[in-house]
Every structure is written in structure tokens, then in C-alpha cells.
PDB file of C-alpha atoms in Angstrom:
ATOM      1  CA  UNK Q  52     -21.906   5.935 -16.160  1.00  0.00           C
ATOM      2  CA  UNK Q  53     -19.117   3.220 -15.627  1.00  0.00           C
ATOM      3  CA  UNK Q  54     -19.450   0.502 -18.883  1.00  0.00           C
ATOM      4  CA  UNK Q  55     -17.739  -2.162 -19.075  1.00  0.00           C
ATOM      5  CA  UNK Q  56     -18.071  -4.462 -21.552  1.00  0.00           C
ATOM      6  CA  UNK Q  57     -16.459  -8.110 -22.246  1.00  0.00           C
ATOM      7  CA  UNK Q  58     -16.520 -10.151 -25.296  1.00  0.00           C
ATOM      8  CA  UNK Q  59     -14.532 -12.957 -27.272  1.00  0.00           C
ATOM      9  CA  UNK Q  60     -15.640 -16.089 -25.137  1.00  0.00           C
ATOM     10  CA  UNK Q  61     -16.985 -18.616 -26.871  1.00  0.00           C
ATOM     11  CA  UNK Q  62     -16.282 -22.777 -27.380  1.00  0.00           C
ATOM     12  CA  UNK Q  63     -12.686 -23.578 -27.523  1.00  0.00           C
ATOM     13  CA  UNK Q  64     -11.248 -26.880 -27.719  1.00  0.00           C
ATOM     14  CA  UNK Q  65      -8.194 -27.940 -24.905  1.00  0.00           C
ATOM     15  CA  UNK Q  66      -4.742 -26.630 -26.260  1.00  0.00           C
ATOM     16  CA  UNK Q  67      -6.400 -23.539 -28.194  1.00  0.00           C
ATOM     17  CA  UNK Q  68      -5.879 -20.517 -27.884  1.00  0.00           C
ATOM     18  CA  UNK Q  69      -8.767 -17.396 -27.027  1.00  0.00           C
ATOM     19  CA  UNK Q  70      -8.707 -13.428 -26.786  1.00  0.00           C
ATOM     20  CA  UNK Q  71     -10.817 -11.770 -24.227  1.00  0.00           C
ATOM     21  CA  UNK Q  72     -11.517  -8.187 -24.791  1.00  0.00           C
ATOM     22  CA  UNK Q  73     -13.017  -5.665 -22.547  1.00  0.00           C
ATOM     23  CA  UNK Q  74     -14.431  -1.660 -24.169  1.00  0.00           C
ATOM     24  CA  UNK Q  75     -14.610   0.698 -20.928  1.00  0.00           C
ATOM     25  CA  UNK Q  76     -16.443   3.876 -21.345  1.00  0.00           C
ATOM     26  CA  UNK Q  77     -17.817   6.500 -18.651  1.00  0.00           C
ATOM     27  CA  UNK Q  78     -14.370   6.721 -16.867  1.00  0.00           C
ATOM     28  CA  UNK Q  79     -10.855   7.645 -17.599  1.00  0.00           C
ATOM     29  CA  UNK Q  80      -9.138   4.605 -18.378  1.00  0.00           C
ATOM     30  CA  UNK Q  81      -5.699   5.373 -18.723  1.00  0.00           C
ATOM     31  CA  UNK Q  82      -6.080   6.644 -14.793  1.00  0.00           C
ATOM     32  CA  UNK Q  83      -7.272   3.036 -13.557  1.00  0.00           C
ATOM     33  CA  UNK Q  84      -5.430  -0.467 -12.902  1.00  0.00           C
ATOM     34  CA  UNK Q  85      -7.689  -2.871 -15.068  1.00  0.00           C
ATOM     35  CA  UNK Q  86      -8.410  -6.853 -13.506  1.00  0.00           C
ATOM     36  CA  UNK Q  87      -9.837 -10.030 -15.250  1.00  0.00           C
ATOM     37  CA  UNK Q  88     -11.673 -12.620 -12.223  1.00  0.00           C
ATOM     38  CA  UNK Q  89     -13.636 -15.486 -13.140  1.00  0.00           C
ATOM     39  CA  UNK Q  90     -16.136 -17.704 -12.102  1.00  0.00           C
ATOM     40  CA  UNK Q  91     -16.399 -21.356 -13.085  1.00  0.00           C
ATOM     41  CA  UNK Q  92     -20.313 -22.753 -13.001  1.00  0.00           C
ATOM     42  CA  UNK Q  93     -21.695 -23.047  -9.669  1.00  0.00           C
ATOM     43  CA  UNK Q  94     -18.147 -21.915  -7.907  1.00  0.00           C
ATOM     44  CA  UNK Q  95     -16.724 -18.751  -6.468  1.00  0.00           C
ATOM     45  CA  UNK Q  96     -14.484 -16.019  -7.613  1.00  0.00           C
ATOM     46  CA  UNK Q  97     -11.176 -16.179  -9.048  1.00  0.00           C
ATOM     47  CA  UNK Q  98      -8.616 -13.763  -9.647  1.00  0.00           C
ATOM     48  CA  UNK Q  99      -7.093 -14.560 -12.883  1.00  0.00           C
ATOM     49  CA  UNK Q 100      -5.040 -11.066 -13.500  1.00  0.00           C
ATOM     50  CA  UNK Q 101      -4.312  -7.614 -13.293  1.00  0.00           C
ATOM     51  CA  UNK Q 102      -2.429  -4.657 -15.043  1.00  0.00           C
ATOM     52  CA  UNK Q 103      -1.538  -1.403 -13.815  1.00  0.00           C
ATOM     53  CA  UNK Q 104      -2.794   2.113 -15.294  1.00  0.00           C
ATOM     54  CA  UNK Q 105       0.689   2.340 -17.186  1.00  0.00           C
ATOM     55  CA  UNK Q 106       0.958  -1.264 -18.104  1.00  0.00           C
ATOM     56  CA  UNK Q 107       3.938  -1.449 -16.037  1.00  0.00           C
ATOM     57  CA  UNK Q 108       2.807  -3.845 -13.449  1.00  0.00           C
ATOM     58  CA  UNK Q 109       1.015  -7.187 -14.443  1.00  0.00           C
ATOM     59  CA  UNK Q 110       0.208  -9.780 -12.298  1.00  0.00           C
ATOM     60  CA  UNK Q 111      -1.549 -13.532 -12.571  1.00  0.00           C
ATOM     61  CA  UNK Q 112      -2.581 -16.220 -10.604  1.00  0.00           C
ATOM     62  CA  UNK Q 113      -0.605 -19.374 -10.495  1.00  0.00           C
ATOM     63  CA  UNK Q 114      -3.205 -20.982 -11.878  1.00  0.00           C
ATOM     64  CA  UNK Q 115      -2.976 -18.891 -15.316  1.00  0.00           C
ATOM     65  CA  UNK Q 116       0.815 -17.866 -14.777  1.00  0.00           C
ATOM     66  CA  UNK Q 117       3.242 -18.563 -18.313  1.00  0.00           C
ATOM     67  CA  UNK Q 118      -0.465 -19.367 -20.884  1.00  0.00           C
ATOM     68  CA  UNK Q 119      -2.128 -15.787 -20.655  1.00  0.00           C
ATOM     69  CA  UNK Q 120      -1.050 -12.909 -20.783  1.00  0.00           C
ATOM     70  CA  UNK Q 121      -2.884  -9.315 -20.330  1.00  0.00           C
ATOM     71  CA  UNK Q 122      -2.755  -5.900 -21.952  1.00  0.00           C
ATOM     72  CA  UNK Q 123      -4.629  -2.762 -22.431  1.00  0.00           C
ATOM     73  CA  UNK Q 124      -4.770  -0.127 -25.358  1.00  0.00           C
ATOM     74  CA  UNK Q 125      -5.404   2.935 -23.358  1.00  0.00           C
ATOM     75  CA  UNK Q 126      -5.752   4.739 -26.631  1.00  0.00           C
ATOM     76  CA  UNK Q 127      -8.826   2.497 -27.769  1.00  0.00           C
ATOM     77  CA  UNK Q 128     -10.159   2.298 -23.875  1.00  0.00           C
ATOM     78  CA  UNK Q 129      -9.929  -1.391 -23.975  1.00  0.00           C
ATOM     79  CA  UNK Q 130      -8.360  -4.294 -22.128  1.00  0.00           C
ATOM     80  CA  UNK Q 131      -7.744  -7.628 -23.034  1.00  0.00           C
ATOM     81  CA  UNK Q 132      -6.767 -11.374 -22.145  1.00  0.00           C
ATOM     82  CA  UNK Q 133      -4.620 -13.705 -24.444  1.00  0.00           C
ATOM     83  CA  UNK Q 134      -5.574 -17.326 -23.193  1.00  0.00           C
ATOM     84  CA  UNK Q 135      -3.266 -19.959 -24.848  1.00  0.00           C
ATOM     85  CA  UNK Q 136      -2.804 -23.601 -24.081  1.00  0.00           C
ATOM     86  CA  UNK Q 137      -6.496 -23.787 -22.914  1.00  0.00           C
ATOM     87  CA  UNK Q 138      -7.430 -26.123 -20.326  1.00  0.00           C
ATOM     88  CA  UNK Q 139     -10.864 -27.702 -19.112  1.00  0.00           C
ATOM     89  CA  UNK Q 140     -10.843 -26.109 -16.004  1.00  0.00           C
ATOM     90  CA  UNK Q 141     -10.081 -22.772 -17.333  1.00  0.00           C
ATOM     91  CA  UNK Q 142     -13.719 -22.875 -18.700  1.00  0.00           C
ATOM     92  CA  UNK Q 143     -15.711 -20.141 -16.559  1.00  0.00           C
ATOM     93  CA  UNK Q 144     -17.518 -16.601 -16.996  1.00  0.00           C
ATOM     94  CA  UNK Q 145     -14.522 -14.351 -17.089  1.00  0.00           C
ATOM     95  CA  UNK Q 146     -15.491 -10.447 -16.126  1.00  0.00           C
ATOM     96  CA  UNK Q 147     -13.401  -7.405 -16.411  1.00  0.00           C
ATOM     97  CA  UNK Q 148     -13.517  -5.245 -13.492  1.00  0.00           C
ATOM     98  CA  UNK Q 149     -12.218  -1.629 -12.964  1.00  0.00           C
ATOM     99  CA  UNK Q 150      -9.576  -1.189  -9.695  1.00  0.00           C
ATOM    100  CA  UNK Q 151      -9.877   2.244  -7.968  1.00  0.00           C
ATOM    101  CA  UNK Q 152      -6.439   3.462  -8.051  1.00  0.00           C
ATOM    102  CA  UNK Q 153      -4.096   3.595 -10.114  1.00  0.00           C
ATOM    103  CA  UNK Q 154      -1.814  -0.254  -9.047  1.00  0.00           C
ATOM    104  CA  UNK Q 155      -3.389  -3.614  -8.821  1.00  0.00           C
ATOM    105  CA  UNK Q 156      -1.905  -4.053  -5.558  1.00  0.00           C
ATOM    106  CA  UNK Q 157      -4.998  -4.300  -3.892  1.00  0.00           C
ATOM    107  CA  UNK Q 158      -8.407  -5.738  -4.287  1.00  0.00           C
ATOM    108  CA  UNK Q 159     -10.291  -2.622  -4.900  1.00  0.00           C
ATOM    109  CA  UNK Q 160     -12.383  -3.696  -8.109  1.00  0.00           C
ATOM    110  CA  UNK Q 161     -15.057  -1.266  -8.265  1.00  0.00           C
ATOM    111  CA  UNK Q 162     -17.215  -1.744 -11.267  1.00  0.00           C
ATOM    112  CA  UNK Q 163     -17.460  -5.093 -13.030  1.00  0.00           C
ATOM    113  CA  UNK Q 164     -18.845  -6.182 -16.255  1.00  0.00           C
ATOM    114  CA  UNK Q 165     -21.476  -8.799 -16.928  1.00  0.00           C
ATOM    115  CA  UNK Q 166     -18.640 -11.172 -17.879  1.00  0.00           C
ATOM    116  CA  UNK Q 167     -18.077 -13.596 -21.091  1.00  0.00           C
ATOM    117  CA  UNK Q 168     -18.510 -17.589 -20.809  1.00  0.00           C
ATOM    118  CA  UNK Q 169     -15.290 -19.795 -22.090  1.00  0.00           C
ATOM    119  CA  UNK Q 170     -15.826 -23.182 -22.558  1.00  0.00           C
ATOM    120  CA  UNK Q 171     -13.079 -25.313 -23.134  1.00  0.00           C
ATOM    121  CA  UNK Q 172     -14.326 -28.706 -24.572  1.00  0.00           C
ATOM    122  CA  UNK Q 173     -13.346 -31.134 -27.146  1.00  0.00           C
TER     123      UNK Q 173
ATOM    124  CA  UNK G 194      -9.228 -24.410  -1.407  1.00  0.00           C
ATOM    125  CA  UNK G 195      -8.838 -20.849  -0.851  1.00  0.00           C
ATOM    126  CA  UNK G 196      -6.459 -18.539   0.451  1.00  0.00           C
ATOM    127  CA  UNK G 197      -9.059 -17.095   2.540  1.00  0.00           C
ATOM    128  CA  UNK G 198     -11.468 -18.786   4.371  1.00  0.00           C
ATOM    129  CA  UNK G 199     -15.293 -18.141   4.933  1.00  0.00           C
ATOM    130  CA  UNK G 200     -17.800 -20.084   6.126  1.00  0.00           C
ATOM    131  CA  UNK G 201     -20.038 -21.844   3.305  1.00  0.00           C
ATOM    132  CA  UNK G 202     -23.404 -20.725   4.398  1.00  0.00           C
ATOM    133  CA  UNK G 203     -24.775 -18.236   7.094  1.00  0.00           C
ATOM    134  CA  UNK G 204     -28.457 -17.333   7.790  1.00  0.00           C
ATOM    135  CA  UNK G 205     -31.038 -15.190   9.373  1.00  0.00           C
ATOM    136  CA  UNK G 206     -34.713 -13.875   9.568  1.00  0.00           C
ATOM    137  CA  UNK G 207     -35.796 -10.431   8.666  1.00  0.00           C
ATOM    138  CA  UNK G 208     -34.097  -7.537  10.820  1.00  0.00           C
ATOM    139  CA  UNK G 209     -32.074  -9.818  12.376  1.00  0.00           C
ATOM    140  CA  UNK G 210     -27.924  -9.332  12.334  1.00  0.00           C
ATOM    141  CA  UNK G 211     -25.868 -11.419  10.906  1.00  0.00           C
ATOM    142  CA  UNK G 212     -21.512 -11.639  10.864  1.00  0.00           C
ATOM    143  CA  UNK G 213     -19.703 -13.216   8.052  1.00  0.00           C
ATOM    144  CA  UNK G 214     -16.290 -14.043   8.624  1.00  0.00           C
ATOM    145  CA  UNK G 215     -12.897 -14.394   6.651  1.00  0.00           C
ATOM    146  CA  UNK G 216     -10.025 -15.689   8.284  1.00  0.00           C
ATOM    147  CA  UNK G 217      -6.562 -15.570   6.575  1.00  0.00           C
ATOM    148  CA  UNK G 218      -2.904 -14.825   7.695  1.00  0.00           C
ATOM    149  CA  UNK G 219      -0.099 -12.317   8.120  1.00  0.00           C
ATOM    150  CA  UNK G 220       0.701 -12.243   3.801  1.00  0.00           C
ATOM    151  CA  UNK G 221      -2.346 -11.032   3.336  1.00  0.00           C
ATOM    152  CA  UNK G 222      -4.947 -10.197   5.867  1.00  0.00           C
ATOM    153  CA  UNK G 223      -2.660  -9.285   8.242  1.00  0.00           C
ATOM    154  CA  UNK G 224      -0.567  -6.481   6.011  1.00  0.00           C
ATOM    155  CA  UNK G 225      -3.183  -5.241   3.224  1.00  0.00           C
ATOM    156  CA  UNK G 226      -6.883  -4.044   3.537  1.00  0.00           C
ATOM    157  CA  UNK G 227      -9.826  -6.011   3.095  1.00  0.00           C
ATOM    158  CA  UNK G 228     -12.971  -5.430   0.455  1.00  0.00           C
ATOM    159  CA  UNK G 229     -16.252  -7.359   0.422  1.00  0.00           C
ATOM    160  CA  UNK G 230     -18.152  -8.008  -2.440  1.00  0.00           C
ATOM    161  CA  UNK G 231     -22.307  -9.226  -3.086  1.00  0.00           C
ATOM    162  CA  UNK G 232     -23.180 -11.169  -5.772  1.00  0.00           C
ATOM    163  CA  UNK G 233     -26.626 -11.870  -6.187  1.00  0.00           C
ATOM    164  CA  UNK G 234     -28.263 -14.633  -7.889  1.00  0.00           C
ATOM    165  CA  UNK G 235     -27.139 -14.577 -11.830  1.00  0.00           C
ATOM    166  CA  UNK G 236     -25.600 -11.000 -11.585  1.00  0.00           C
ATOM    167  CA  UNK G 237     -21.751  -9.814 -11.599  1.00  0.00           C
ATOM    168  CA  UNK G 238     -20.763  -8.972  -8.344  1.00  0.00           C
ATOM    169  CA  UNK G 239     -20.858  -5.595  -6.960  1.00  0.00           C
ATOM    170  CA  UNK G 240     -18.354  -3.339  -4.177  1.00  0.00           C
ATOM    171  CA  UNK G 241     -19.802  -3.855  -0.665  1.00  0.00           C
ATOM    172  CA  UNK G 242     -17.239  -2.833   1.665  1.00  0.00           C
ATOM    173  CA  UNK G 243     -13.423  -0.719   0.544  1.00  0.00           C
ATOM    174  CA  UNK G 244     -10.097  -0.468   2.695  1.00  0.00           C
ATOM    175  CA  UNK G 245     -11.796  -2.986   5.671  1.00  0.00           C
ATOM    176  CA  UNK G 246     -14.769  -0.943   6.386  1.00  0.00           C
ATOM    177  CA  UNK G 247     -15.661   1.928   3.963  1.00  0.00           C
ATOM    178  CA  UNK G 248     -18.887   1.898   1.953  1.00  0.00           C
ATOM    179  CA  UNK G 249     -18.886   3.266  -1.564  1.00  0.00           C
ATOM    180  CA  UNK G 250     -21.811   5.839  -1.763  1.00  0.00           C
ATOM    181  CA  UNK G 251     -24.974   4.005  -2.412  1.00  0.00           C
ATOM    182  CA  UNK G 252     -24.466   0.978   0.053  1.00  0.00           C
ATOM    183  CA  UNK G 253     -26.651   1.026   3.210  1.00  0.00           C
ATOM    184  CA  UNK G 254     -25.404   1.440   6.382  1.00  0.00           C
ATOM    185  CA  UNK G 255     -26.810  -1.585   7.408  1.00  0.00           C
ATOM    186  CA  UNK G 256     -23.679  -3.424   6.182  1.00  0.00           C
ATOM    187  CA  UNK G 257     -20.392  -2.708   7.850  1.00  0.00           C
ATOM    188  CA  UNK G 258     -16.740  -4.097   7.563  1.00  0.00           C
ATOM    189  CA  UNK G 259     -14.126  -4.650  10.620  1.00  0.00           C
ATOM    190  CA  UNK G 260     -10.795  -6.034  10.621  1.00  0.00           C
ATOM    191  CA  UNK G 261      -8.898  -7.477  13.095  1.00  0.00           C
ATOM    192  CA  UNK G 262      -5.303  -9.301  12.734  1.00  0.00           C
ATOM    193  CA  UNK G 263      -5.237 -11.316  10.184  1.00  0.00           C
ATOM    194  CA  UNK G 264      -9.092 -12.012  10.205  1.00  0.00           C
ATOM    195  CA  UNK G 265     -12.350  -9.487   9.088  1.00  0.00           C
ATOM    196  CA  UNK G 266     -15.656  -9.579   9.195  1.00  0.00           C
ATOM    197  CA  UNK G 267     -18.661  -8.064   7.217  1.00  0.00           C
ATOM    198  CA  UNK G 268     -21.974  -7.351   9.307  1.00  0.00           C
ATOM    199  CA  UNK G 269     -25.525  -7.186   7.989  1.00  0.00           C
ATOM    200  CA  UNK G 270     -27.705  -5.558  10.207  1.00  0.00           C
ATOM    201  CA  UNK G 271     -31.613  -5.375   9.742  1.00  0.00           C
ATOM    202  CA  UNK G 272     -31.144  -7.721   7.592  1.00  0.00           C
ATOM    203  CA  UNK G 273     -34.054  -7.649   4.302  1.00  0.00           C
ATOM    204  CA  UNK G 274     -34.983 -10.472   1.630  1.00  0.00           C
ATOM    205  CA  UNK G 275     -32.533  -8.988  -0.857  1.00  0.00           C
ATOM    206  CA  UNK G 276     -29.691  -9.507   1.357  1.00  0.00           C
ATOM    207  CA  UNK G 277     -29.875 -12.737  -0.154  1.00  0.00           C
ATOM    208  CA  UNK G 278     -27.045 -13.129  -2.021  1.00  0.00           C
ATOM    209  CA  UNK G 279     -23.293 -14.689  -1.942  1.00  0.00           C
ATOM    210  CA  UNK G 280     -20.571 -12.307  -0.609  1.00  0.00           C
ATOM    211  CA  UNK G 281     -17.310 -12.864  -1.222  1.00  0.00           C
ATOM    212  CA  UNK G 282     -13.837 -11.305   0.914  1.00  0.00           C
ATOM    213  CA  UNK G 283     -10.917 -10.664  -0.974  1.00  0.00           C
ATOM    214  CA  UNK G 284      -7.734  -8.983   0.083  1.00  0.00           C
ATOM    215  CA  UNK G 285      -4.096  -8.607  -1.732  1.00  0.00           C
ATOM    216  CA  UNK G 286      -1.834 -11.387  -0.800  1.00  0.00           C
ATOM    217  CA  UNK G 287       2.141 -10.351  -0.411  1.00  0.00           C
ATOM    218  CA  UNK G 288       3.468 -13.632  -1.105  1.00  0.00           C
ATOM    219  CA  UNK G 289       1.634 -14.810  -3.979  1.00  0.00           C
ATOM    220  CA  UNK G 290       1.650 -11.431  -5.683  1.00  0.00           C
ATOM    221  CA  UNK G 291      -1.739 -10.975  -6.135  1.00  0.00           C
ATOM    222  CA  UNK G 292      -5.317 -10.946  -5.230  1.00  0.00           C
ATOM    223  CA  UNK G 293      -6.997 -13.798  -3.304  1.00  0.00           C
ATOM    224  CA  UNK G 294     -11.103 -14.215  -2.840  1.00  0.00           C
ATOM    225  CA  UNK G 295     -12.780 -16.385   0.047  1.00  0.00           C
ATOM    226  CA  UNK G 296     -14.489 -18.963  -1.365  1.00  0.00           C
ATOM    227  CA  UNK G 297     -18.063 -17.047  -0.743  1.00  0.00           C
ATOM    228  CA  UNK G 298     -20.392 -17.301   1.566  1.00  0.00           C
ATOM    229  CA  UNK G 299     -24.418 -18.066   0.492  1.00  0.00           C
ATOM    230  CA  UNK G 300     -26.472 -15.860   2.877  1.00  0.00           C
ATOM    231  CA  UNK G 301     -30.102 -17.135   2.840  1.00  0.00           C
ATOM    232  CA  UNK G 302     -33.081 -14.975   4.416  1.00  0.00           C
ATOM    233  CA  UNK G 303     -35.284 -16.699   6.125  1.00  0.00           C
TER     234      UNK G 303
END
């Protein structure tokens, strides 16, 4: 069975930094691209980033684009987000989400966690 | 205001059909494939609909994806209570180098 499970969110105040982590289990990591998408309260999805199986390929929104930065330890099964220069609006539930092949050129996101809340408050 | 637009809200009564639409253009709709995704109420959203209009094993085959252009559309037929839910499109866009989402649509049974 597919696992995925995020942790690391928590209160943050603006201009902090925060690392997101992800442990996958039940698949074959190194195989899969590996996304972060979040969800701010009450609003709809957002794609924040994605790395490919290799971690050749990374991509991020605009929105996030030059403050975080993702990675994955296919070794220890486990991906992560570095969030720096913290913002208000970056406060959402942020949830990990497997892709089905092996690029994150595409929106395939097959499993998903149950997410981690950031808050970003002074 | 997102990349891909849905409408806000759509409705129905028990075993009705319903269409959900997602309009978008020729970076992304237009030249990648489109998945679907439900989210119900305080839950992490879940793969409806892969490559514009392939169900992952598990879905019912009351719910079907089409694509046309640079617009798709998901379809609920026989629609039950537990179809409530919002559901999302999302495609890859070409131009902005990554994924985009519709800003969801909140399907209500009546």
C-alpha cells in the first residue's frame, strides 16, 4: 500500500525559513517523479513543485520560484521542501503527492498524502 | 485567477448527469493531457480521471473524461450523494513550465 507521509509544518513567522519532509513507503521511489501542491484555507489547489525520479528535473511555480527549493533522498525514500523567506500567503496545507512516471512533465499525481498545515504569522 | 478555468459550482439530483468543464488554451490544454481530481470534504484529493479520459482501477464508470481543443470535460453520470465533493482539472502548462489546477468546482447533490 502507497504511504505517504508529510511532516515539518508548523507556525512560522514572515521571513523564516521551514523544511517540509515527506517518508514514502509501499512503492519504489527512486522509479517516480515526486510533487508538493497546496491548499490555502477554504481555496483550491496549487502546484507549488516538482522533481524528477533522478533529481534532474525540478520545477516551481512562480509563485514559490528563487525561496524554495525541493529535493529527494532516494536512499532514505523521502522528499522534501526548503521554504525560505516565508510569506503570509504561503500559509496553506502543503501535501506530497506521487507522479506516475518517471518526469514531472505532466499532472499525473497519483497518490497524495494527508498534507501538513504552515502558518506563516507574526 | 487560474490558468484553467472551471465553473465555481455545478449541481444535480440523484441519477441525474452532470458535465464539469475546464477551459484553457493551446500551452496547455491544447498540447498536454488532462487529469481530474475529487476532493471530498476535509480529505486529500484523490486521481479521478488520467491522460483525458482513463480511470485508474477502482473509479466507477460512472465518471468519464473527454477532451476537446484546448477545453475538457469530466462527466458524472448516475450521479449518488457521495459525488459530493470538489473536483479539480489540472493539466501541464508548456509555457510556464509546470503544472496548473482549475480553480475547483463544488458539486452539490441535491
Amino acid at each position: 500500500e502507497v504511504q505517504l507521509v508529510e511532516s515539518g509544518g508548523g507556525l512560522v513567522q514572515p521571513g523564516r525559513s521551514l523544511r517540509l519532509s515527506c517518508a514514502a513507503s509501499g512503492f519504489s521511489f527512486d522509479e517516480y517523479a515526486m510533487h508538493w501542491v497546496r491548499q490555502a484555507p477554504g481555496k483550491g489547489l496549487e502546484w507549488v513543485s516538482g522533481i524528477s525520479w533522478n533529481s534532474g528535473s525540478r520545477g516551481y511555480a512562480d509563485s514559490v520560484k528563487g525561496r524554495f527549493t525541493i529535493s529527494r533522498d532516494n536512499a532514505k525514500n523521502s522528499l522534501y521542501l526548503q521554504m525560505n523567506s516565508l510569506r503570509p500567503e504561503d500559509t496553506a496545507l502543503y501535501y506530497c503527492a506521487k507522479g506516475l512516471g518517471t518526469m514531472i512533465v505532466a499532472a499525473a499525481l497519483d497518490y497524495w498524502g494527508q498534507g501538513t498545515l504552515v502558518t506563516v504569522s507574526s | 485567477q487560474s490558468v484553467l478555468t472551471q465553473p465555481p459550482s455545478a449541481s444535480g439530483t440523484p441519477g441525474q448527469r452532470v458535465t464539469i468543464s475546464c477551459s484553457g488554451s493551446s500551452s496547455n490544454i491544447g498540447s498536454n493531457s488532462v487529469y481530474w481530481y475529487q476532493q471530498l470534504p476535509e480529505t486529500a484529493p484523490k486521481l479521478l480521471i488520467y491522460r483525458n479520459n482513463q480511470r485508474p482501477s477502482g473509479v466507477p464508470d460512472r465518471f468519464s473524461g473527454s477532451k476537446s481543443g484546448t477545453s475538457a470535460s469530466l462527466a458524472i453520470s448516475g450521479l449518488r450523494s457521495e459525488d459530493e465533493a470538489d473536483y479539480y482539472c489540472a493539466t501541464w502548462d508548456d509555457s510556464l513550465s509546470g503544472v496548473v489546477f482549475g480553480g475547483g468546482t463544488k458539486l452539490t447533490v441535491l
